[in-house]
Structures are given as C-alpha cells and as structure tokens.
Short mmCIF file of C-alpha atoms and ligand atoms in Angstrom, two decimals:
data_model
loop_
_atom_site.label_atom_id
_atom_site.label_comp_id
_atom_site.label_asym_id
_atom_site.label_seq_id
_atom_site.Cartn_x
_atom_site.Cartn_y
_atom_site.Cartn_z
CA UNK A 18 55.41 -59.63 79.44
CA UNK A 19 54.13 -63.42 78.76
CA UNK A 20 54.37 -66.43 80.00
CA UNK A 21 53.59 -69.98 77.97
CA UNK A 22 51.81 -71.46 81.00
CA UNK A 23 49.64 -68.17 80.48
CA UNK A 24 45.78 -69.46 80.49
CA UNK A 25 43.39 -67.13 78.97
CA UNK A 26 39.55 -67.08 78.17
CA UNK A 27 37.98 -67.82 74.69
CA UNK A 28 34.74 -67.42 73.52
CA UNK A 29 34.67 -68.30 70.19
CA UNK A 30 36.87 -69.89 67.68
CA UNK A 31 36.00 -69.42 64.30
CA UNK A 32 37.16 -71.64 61.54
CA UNK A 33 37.69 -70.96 57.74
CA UNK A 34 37.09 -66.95 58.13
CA UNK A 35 38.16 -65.38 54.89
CA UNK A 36 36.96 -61.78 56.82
CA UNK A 37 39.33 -61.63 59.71
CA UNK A 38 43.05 -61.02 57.36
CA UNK A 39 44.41 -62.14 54.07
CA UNK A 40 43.46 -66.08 53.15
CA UNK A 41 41.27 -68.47 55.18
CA UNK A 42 41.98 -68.02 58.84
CA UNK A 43 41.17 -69.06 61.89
CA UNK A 44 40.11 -66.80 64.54
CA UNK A 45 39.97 -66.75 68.24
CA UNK A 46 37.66 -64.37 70.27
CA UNK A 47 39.41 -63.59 73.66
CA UNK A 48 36.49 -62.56 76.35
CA UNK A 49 36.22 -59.31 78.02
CA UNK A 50 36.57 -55.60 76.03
CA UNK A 51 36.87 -52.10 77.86
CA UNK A 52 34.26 -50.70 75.48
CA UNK A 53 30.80 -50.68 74.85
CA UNK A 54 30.41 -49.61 71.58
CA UNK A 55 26.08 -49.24 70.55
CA UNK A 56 26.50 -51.33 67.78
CA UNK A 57 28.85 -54.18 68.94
CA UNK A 58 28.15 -57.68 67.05
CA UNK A 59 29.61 -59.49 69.55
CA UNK A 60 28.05 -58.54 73.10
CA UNK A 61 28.53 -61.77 74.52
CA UNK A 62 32.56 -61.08 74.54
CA UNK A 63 31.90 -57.89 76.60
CA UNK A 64 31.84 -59.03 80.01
CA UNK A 65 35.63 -60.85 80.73
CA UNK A 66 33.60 -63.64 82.47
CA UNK A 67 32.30 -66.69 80.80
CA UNK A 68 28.25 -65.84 80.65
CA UNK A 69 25.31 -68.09 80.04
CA UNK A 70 23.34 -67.33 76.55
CA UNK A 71 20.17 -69.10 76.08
CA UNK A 72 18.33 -69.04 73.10
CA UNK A 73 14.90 -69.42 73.69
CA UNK A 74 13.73 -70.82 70.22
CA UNK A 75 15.78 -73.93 70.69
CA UNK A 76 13.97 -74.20 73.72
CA UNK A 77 11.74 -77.60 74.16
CA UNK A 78 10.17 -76.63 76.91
CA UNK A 79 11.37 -79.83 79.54
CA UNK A 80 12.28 -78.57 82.48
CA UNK A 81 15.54 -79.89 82.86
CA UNK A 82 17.58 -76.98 82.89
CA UNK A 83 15.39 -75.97 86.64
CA UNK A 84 16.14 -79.60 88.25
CA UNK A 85 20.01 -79.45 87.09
CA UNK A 86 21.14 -76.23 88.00
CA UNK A 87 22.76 -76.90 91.75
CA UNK A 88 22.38 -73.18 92.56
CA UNK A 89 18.64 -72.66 91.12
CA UNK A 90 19.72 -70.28 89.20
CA UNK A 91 16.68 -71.56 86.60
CA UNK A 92 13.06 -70.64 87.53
CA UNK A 93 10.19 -71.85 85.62
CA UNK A 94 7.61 -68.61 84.62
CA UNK A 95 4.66 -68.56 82.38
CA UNK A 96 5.76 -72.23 80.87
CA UNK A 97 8.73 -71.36 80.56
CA UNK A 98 12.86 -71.46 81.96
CA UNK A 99 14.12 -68.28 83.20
CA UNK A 100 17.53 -67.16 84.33
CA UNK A 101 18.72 -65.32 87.45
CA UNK A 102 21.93 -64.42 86.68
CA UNK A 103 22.81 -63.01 89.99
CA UNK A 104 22.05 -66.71 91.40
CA UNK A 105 24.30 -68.46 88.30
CA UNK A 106 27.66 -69.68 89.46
CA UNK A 107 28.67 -70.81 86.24
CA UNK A 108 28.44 -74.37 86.43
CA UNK A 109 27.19 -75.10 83.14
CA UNK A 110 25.03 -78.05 84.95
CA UNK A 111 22.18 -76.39 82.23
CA UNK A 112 24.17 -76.44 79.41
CA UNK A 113 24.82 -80.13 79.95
CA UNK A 114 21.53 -80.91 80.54
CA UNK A 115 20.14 -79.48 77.89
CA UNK A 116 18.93 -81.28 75.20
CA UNK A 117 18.38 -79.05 71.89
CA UNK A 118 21.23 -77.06 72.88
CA UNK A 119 19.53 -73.92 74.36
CA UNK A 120 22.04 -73.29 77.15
CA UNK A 121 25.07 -72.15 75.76
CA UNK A 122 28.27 -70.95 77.66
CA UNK A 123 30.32 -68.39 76.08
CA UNK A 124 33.96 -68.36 77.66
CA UNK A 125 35.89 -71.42 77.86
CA UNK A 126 39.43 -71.55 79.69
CA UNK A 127 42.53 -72.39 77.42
CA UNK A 128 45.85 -72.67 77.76
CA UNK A 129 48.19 -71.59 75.26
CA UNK A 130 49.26 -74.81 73.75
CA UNK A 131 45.85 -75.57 73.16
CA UNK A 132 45.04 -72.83 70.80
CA UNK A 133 48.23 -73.75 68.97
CA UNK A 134 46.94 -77.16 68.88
CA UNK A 135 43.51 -75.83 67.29
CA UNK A 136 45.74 -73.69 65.54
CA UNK A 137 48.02 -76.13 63.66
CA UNK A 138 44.39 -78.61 62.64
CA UNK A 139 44.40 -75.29 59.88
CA UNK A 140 47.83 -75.37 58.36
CA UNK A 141 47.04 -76.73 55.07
CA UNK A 142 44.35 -74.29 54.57
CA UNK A 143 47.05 -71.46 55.83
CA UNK A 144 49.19 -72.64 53.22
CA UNK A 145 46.79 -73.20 50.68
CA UNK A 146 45.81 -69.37 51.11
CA UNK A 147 48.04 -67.58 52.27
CA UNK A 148 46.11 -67.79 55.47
CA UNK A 149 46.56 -67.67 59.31
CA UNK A 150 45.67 -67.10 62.66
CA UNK A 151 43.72 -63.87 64.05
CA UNK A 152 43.03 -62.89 68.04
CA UNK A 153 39.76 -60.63 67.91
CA UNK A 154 37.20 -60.46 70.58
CA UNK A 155 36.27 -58.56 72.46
CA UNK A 156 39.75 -56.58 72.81
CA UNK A 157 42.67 -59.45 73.02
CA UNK A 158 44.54 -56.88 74.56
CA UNK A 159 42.45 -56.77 78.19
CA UNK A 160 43.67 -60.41 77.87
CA UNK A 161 47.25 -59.26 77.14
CA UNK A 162 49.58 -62.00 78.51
CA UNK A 163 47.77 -64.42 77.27
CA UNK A 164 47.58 -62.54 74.10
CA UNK A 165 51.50 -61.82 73.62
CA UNK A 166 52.18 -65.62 74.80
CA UNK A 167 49.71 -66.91 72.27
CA UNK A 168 51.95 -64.45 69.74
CA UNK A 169 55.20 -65.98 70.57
CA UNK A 170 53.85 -68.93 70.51
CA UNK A 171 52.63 -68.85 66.81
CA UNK A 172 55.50 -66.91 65.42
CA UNK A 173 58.10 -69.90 66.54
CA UNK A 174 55.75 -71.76 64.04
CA UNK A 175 56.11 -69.50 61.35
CA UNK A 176 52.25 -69.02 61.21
CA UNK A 177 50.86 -65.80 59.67
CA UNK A 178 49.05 -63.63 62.97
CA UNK A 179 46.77 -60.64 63.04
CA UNK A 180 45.83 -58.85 65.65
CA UNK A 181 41.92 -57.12 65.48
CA UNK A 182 42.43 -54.83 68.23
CA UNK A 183 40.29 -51.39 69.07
CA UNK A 184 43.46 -50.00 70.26
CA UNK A 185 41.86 -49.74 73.52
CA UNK A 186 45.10 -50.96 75.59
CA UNK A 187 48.58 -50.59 77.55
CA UNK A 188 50.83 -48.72 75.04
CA UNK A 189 53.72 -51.52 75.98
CA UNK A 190 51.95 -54.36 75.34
CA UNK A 191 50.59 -53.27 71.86
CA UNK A 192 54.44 -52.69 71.07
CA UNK A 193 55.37 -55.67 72.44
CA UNK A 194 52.87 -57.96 70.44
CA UNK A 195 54.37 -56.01 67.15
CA UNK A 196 57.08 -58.16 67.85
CA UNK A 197 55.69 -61.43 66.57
CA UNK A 198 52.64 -59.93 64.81
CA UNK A 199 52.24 -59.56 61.04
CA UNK A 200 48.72 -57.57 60.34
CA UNK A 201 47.25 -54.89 62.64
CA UNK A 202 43.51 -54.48 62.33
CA UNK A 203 43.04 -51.38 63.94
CA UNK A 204 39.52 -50.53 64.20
CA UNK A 205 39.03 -46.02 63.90
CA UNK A 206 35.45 -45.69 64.86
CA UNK A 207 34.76 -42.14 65.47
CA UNK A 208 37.68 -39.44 65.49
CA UNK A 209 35.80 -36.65 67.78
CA UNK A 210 36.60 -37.83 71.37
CA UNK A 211 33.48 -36.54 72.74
CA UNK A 212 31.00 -38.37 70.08
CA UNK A 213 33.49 -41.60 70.46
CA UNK A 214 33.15 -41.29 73.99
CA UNK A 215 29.19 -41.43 73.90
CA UNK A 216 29.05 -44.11 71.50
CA UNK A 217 31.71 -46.40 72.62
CA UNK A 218 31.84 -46.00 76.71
CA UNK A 219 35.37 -44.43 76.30
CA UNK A 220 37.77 -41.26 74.37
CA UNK A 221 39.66 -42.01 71.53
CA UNK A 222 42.74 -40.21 72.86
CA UNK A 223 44.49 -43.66 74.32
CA UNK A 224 43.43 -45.33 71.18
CA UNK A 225 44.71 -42.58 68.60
CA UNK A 226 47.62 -42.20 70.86
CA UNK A 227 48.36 -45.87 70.81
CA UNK A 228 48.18 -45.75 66.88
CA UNK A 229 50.47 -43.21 66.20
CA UNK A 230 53.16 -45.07 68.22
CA UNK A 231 52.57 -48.51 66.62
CA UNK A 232 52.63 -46.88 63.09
CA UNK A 233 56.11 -45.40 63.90
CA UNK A 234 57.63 -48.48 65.49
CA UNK A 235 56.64 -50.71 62.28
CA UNK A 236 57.67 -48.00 60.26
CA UNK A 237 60.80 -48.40 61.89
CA UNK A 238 61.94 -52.06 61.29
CA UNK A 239 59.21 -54.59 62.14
CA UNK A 240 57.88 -56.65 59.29
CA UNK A 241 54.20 -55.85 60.68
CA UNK A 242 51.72 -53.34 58.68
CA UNK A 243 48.19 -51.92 59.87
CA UNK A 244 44.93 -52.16 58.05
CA UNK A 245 42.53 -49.88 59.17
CA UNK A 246 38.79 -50.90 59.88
CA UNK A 247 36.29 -48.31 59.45
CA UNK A 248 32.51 -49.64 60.66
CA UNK A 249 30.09 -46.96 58.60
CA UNK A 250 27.44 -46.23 60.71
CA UNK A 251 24.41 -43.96 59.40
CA UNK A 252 24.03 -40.99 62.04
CA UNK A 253 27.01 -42.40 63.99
CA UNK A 254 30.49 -41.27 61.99
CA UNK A 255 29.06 -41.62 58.17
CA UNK A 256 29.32 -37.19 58.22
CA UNK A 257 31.67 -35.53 55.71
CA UNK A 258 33.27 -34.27 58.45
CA UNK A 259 34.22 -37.67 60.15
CA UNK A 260 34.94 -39.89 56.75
CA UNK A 261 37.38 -36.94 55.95
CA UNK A 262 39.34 -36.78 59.18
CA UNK A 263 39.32 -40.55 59.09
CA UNK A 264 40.80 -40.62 55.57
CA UNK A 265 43.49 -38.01 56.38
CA UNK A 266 44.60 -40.25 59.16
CA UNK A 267 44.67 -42.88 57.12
CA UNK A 268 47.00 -40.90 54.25
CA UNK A 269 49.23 -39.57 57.67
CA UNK A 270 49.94 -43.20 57.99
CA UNK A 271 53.91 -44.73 57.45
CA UNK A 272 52.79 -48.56 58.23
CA UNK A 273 49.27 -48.73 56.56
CA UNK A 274 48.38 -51.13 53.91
CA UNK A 275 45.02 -50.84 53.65
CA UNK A 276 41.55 -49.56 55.40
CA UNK A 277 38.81 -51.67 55.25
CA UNK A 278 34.80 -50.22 55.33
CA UNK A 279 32.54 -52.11 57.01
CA UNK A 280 28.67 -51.05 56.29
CA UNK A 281 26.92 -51.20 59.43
CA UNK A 282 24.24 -54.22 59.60
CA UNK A 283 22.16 -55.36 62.61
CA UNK A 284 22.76 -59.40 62.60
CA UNK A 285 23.98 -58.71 66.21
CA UNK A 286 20.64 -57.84 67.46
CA UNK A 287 19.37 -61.51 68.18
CA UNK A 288 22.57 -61.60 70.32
CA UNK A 289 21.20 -59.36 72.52
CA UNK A 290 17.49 -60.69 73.22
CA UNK A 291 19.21 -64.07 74.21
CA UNK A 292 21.53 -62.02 76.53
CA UNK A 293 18.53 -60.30 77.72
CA UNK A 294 20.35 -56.48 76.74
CA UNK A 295 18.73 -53.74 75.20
CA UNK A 296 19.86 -53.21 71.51
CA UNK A 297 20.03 -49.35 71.30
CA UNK A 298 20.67 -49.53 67.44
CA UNK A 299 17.09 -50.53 66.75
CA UNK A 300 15.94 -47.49 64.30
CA UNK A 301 19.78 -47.42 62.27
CA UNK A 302 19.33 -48.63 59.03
CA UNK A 303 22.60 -49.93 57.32
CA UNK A 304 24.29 -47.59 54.84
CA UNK A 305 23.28 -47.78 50.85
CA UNK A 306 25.60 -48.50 47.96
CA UNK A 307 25.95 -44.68 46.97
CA UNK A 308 27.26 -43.76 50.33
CA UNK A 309 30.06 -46.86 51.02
CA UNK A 310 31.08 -46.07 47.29
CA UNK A 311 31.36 -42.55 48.54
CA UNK A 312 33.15 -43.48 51.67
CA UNK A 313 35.53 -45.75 49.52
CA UNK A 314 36.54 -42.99 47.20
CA UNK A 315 37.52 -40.49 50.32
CA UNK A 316 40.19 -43.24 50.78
CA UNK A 317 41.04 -44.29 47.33
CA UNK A 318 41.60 -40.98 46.33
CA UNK A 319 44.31 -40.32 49.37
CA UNK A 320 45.84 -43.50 47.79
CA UNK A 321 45.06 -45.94 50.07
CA UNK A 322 44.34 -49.23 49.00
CA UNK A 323 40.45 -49.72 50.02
CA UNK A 324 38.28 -52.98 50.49
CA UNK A 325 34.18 -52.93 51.32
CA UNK A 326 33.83 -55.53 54.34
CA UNK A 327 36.10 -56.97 56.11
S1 LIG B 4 16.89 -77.79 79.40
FE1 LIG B 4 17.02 -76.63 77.48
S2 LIG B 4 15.24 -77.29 76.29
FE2 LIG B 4 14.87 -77.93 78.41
S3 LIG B 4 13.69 -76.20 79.32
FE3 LIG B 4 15.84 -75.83 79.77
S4 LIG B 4 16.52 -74.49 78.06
FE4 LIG B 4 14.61 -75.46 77.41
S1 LIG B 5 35.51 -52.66 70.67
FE1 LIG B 5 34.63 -54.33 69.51
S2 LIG B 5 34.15 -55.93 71.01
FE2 LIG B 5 34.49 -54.04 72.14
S3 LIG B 5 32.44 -53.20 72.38
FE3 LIG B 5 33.35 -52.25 70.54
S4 LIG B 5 32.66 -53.52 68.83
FE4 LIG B 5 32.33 -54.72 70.75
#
C-alpha cells in the first residue's frame, strides 16, 4: 500500500540528529500517535491534526494575535492572549502575525517529494557519517501510506532509513515498510499488558505481536535489523522484574542488533504548559548512574550489544 502522490503531515524535521540511528541524520516527525504514553516528550505530535502551541514567554504582549485571528479564536484576559481552541480553525492568521514568534503551528502538509527534497539538502553529511534519514513522531505508522511511500521513495536513492516506531500498527504495513527499511527502532516500554495499558492508553499484545513477526521476516532475508529502545522510568518499568523480561526478549531476538536505554528526563514538561496539558510525570525523578549501569548489564550480559541514550 503507497502511493507517491501520498501527502502526509509533519511536525517537525530535525536536522543533524546523531540520536535518531547510526551517523548524523535527519529526522521527520509524522503527526498523530495511538498512544498516550505519561511521559511522552513529544505531546504536540499526539493529536493527528496540526495544533497551535504558544509559548507564552516569547509573548510581547501586542495584541495582534486577537485582531488577526478571522475566527476569534484569541481573547485578551488579565493582559494577556488566550486561546479557545474549540473556536481555532487552523488558519495560522496568529502565527503570521506574530511578531517574537509566540504562535507556533505544529503540523505542516507535505508531499512526498518534498521530504526527499529536504532529504537529499543532507547527503554529504549521510555520507560523511554513515548517516540517513529517520520517520519518528508520533507513530509514522498511523500515517502509514505516506510512511511506506516516503520508504520507497528513499530506498530508490540508496539513502540509509530507520523507522522509530512503538509498534503500535497494522501488522501488513510494518512488513511492508521492512521492505525498503534498514534500522527498526522498536520502542519495548513496559512488558505487563495491564501496567502498559495504564501507562501508555493501550496493551502491549498488538505491539509484542507485531515484533515477533518483524523479527522473523528480517531474520528471513531482508537486509533490515531492529534496535530496541528501552525508556527507564523510575516507578514505571525500572523493577527487576520488568528489566529482566525485557532483556530476555531482547536475547529471544533473531534480527536484533542492539537495545538502546534511555534514562527518563522531564525536558518535555514545558511542552505541555504551552499546550495547556497536565504533565502527570511531575514527582518522577530521572534514574541515577548505578541503576542505568544496572539496567545496561541485564542486557550486556544476555550478549546484546547495549548503548545509554539514544
Ligand atoms: S501576537 Fe504574539 S506577541 Fe503579540 S500578543 Fe499575540 S502571542 Fe503575544
Ligand atoms: S508512543 Fe511515542 S509519541 Fe506516542 S505517546 Fe508514546 S512516547 Fe509519545
């Protein structure tokens, strides 16, 4: 399933990443994901809509956002501009009239030839380092035509593509993309489906499902491998219980070649006052050395090559 006229929604495109696969990459964040996890760092690529963020310490304080907005979606309270979102109808009439850059929309409309164009500005710094592109998001899959076309796309060019997926998605379409796809990062976040349930909006079953089949259909021919990302969360999945299960998956795996542990930290949080949600990791604390080194060594010790971050 994909078509090259496919037009999908991007909220970000991150240049020079050396955290999202091998080399310096460059990474697009595709809007919209099926979960909800509590400590998300990106919960302006939640919703599959473009949104409007502000930030209110850019703010000047001059009114024009109220006077532009055709659909007064801006109110002025207590000296100062206030959304209602239920009235915005995404015109970004704000954002342009902004002057200190306040407004900001996240979600832009591309079409595939355009990321390949923003793509191919990177080349020399692929080749340099052994670099490439990377779809993240929010879940590219919920985007998944525009996903596998953006794939196809890239692989004609010979350009190195990972895919940072929770494995949240269509079982079909996460084969299909293995097709043209040369890194997996497969984010395991909690094993027990209840607890991933509670902390992510949805079970694990679909996801650990889904992994099991990709794993065997690399395994099986396709030059694509999986790297593992573990996000180690105090109180969340850091329990012996968890990191163990996690590692055993890890060491039950044909196509993995490597798991990455990712200490919790909270630079998400100002995401959320701009977008006006509540930030329910408030009192989580991110994990110290002695526990990621312990973490680490649960998967070292099964033989599996392990990196702290990302
Ligand atoms: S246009 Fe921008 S700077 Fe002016 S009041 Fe609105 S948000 Fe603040
Ligand atoms: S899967 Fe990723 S993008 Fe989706 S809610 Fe969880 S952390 Fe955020």
């Amino acid at each position: 399933m994909s078509d090259e006229n496919a037009r999908g929604i991007v909220f970000d495109i991150k240049r020079y990443s050396i955290h999202d696969g091998p080399g310096i990459r460059t990474t697009f964040f595709l809007k919209g994901c099926p979960l909800s996890c509590w400590w998300c760092h990106n919960p302006e690529g939640i919703s599959p809509f473009p949104i409007v963020i502000h930030h209110p310490r850019r703010c000047i304080g001059c009114g024009r956002c109220v006077t532009a907005c055709p659909s007064g979606a801006w109110e002025w309270s207590d000296g100062r501009p206030v959304q209602n979102r239920e009235k915005c109808t995404l015109t970004a009439a704000c954002a342009r009239a902004c002057p200190s850059s306040a407004i900001e929309i996240a979600g832009k409309e591309m079409s595939v030839e355009e990321v390949l164009r923003e793509a191919r500005k990177d080349i020399p710094f692929f080749d340099e380092s052994g670099g490439g592109v990377t779809f993240s998001g929010g879940e590219p899959f919920l985007q998944a035509e525009f996903l596998i076309a953006n794939l196809k796309r890239l692989y004609r060019e010979d350009i190195h593509i990972a895919v940072d997926t929770s494995g949240f998605c269509k079982e079909e379409d996460l084969l299909e993309a293995a097709g043209y796809t040369d890194l997996f990062l497969f984010d395991i976040k909690v094993i027990d489906p209840k607890k991933h349930e509670y902390y992510t909006g949805v079970s694990n079953l679909t996801i650990l499902s889904n992994l099991r089949k990709l794993d065997e259909f690399l395994y099986t021919g396709q030059k694509g491998k999986i790297n593992l990302r573990f996000p180690l969360i105090p109180g969340i999945n850091d329990d012996h219980e968890n990191i163990t299960a996690t590692a055993d998956l890890a060491a039950s795996m044909k196509s993995i070649s490597g798991v990455n542990v990712l200490p919790y930290h909270s630079t998400g949080e100002g995401k959320y006052k701009n977008l006006e949600k509540k930030y329910k990791m408030r009192k989580v604390l991110p994990p110290d050395d002695e526990k990621v080194n312990e973490t680490m060594k649960m998967f070292s010790e099964r033989n599996i090559e392990t990196i702290k971050g990302g």
